[in-house]
PDB file of C-alpha atoms in Angstrom:
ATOM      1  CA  UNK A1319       0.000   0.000   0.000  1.00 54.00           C
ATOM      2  CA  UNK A1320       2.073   2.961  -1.670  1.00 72.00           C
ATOM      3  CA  UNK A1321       0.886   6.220  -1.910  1.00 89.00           C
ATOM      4  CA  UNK A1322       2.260  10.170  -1.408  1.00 96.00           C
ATOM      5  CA  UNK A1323      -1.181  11.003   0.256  1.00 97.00           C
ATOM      6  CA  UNK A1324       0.568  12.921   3.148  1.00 98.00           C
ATOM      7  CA  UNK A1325       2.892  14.836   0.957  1.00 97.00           C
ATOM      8  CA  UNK A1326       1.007  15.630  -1.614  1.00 98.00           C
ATOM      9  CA  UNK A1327      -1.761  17.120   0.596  1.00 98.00           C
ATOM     10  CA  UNK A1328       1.085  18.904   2.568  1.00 97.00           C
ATOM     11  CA  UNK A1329       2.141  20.507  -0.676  1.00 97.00           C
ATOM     12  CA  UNK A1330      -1.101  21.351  -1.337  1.00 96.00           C
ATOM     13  CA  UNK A1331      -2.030  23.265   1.843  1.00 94.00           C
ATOM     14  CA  UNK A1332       1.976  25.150   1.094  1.00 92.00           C
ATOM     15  CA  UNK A1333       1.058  25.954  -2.676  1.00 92.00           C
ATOM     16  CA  UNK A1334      -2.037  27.360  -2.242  1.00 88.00           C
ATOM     17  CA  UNK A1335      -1.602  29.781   0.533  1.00 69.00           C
ATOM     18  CA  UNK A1336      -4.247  32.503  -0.693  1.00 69.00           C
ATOM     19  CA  UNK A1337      -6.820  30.236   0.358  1.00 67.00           C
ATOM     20  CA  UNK A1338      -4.943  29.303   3.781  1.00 64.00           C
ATOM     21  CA  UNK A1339      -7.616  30.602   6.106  1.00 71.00           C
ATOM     22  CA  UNK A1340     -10.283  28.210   5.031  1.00 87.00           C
ATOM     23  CA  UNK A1341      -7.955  24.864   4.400  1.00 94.00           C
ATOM     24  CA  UNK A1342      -7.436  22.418   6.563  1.00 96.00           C
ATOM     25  CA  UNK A1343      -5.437  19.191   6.012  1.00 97.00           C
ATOM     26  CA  UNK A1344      -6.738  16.243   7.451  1.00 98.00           C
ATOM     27  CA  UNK A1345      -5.004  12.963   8.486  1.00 98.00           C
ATOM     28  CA  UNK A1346      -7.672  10.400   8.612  1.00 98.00           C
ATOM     29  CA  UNK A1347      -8.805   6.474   8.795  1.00 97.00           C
ATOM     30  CA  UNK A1348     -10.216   5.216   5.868  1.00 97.00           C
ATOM     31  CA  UNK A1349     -11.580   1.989   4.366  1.00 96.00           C
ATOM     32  CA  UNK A1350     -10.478   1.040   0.966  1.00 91.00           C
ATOM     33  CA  UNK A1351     -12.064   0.411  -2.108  1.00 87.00           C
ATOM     34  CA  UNK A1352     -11.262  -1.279  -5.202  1.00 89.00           C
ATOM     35  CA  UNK A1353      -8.242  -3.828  -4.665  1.00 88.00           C
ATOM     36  CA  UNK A1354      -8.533  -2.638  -1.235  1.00 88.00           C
ATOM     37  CA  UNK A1355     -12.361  -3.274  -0.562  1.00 91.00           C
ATOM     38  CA  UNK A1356     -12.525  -3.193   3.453  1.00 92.00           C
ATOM     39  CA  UNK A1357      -9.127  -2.385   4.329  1.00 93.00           C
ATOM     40  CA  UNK A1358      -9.315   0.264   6.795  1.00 95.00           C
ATOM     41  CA  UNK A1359      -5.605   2.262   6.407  1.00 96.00           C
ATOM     42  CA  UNK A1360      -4.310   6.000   7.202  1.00 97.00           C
ATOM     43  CA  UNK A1361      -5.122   8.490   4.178  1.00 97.00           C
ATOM     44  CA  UNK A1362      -4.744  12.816   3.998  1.00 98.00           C
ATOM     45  CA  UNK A1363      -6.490  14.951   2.026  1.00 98.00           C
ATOM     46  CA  UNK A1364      -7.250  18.779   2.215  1.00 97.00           C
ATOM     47  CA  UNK A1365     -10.821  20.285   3.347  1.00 97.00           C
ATOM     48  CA  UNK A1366     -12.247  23.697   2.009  1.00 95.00           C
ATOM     49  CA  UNK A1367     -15.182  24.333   4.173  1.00 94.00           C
ATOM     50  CA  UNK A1368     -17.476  21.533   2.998  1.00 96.00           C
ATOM     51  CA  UNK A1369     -15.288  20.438   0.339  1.00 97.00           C
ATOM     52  CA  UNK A1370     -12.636  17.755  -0.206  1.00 98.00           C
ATOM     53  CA  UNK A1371      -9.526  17.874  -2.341  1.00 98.00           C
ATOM     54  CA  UNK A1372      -7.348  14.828  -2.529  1.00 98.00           C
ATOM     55  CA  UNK A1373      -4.274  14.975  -4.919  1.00 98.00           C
ATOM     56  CA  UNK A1374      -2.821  11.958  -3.328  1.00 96.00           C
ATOM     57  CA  UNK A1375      -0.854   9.966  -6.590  1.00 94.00           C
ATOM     58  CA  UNK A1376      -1.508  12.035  -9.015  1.00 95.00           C
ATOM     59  CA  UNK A1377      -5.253  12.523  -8.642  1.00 95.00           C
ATOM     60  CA  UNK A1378      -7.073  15.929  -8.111  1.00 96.00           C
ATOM     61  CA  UNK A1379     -10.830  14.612  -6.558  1.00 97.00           C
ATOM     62  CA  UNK A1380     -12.789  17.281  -5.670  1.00 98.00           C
ATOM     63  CA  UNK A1381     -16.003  16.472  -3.901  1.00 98.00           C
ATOM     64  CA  UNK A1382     -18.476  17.647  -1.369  1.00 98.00           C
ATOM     65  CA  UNK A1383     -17.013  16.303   1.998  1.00 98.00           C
ATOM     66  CA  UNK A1384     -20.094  14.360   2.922  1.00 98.00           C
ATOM     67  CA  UNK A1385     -19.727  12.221   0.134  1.00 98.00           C
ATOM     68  CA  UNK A1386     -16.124  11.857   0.364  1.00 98.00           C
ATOM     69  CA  UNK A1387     -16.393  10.426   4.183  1.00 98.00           C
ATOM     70  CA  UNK A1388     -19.668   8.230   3.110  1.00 97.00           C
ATOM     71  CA  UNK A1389     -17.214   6.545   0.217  1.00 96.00           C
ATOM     72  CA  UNK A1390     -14.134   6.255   2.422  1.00 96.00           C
ATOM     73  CA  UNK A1391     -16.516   4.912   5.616  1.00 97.00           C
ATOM     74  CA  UNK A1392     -14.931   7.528   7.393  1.00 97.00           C
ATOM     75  CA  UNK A1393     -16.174   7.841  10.659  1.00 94.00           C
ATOM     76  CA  UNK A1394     -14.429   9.764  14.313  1.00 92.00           C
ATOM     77  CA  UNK A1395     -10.648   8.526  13.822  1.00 97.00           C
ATOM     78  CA  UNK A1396      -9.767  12.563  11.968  1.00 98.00           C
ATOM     79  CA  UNK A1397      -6.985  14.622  12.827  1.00 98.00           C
ATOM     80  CA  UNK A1398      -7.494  18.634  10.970  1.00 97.00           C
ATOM     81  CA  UNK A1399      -4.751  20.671  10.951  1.00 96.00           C
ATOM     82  CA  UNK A1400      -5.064  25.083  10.376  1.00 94.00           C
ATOM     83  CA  UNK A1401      -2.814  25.906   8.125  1.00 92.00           C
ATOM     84  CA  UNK A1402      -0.582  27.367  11.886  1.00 91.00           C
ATOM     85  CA  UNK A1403      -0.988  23.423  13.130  1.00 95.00           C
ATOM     86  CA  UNK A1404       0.190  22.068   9.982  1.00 95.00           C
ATOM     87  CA  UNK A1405       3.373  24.001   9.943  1.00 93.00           C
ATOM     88  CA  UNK A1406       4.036  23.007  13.553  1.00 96.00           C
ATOM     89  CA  UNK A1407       3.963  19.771  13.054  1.00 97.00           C
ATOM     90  CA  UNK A1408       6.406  19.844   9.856  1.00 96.00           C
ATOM     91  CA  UNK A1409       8.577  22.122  11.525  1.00 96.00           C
ATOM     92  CA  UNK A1410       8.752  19.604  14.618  1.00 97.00           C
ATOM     93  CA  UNK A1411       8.607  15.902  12.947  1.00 97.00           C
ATOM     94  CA  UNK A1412      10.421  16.765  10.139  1.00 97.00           C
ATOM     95  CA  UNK A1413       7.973  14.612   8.015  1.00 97.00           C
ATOM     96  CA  UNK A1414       4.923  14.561   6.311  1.00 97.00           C
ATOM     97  CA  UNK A1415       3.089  12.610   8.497  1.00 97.00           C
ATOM     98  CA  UNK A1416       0.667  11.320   9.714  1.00 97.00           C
ATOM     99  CA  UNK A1417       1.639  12.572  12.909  1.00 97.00           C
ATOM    100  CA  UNK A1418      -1.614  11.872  15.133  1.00 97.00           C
ATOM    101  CA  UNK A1419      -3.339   9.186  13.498  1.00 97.00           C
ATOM    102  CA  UNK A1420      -3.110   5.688  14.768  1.00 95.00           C
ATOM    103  CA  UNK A1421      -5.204   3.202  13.159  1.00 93.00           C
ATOM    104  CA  UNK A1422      -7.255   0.028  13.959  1.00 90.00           C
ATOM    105  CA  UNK A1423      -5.206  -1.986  11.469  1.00 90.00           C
ATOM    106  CA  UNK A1424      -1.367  -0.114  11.585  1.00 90.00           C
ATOM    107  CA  UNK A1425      -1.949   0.975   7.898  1.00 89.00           C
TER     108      UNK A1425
END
């Protein structure tokens, strides 16, 4: 299970910093679909108000965030970030992340 999920929503919140006030990333448990069907696993994407954006591999999703957690089964196991928060936690991990998240399944 390969992905740049956390990265490429990190470089999302840093490229788009006119909109800054009103993203937040998110680190969040999600289950899978596709060759993945049921596999619950850590995933990031970036929320704008009530929408999702998730550039993770190469993608660019856009959706209205109650449909994006009712695909992903996403339920309480979030972590959001303001735009402050996210830079924190770079500055202090020195990594993408996830920096909160713990899983059911480790993924």
């Amino acid at each position: 299970m390969k992905g740049n999920c956390y990265e490429a929503a990190g470089r999302y919140m840093m490229s788009h910093s006119s909109k800054k006030g009103s993203l937040r990333l998110v680190h969040g448990e999600v289950t899978g679909q596709g060759a993945l069907e049921g596999v619950k696993y850590g995933h990031a994407w970036v929320e704008d108000g009530n929408n999702v954006i998730d550039v993770s591999n190469g993608r660019d999703i856009r959706m209205p965030k109650a449909i994006y957690y009712a695909l992903g089964q996403i339920r309480d196991n979030v972590h959001r970030y303001t735009p402050q928060e996210f830079t924190d936690k770079i500055m202090k991990h020195e990594h993408w992340g996830p920096w909160d998240l713990k899983t059911s399944t480790g993924l």
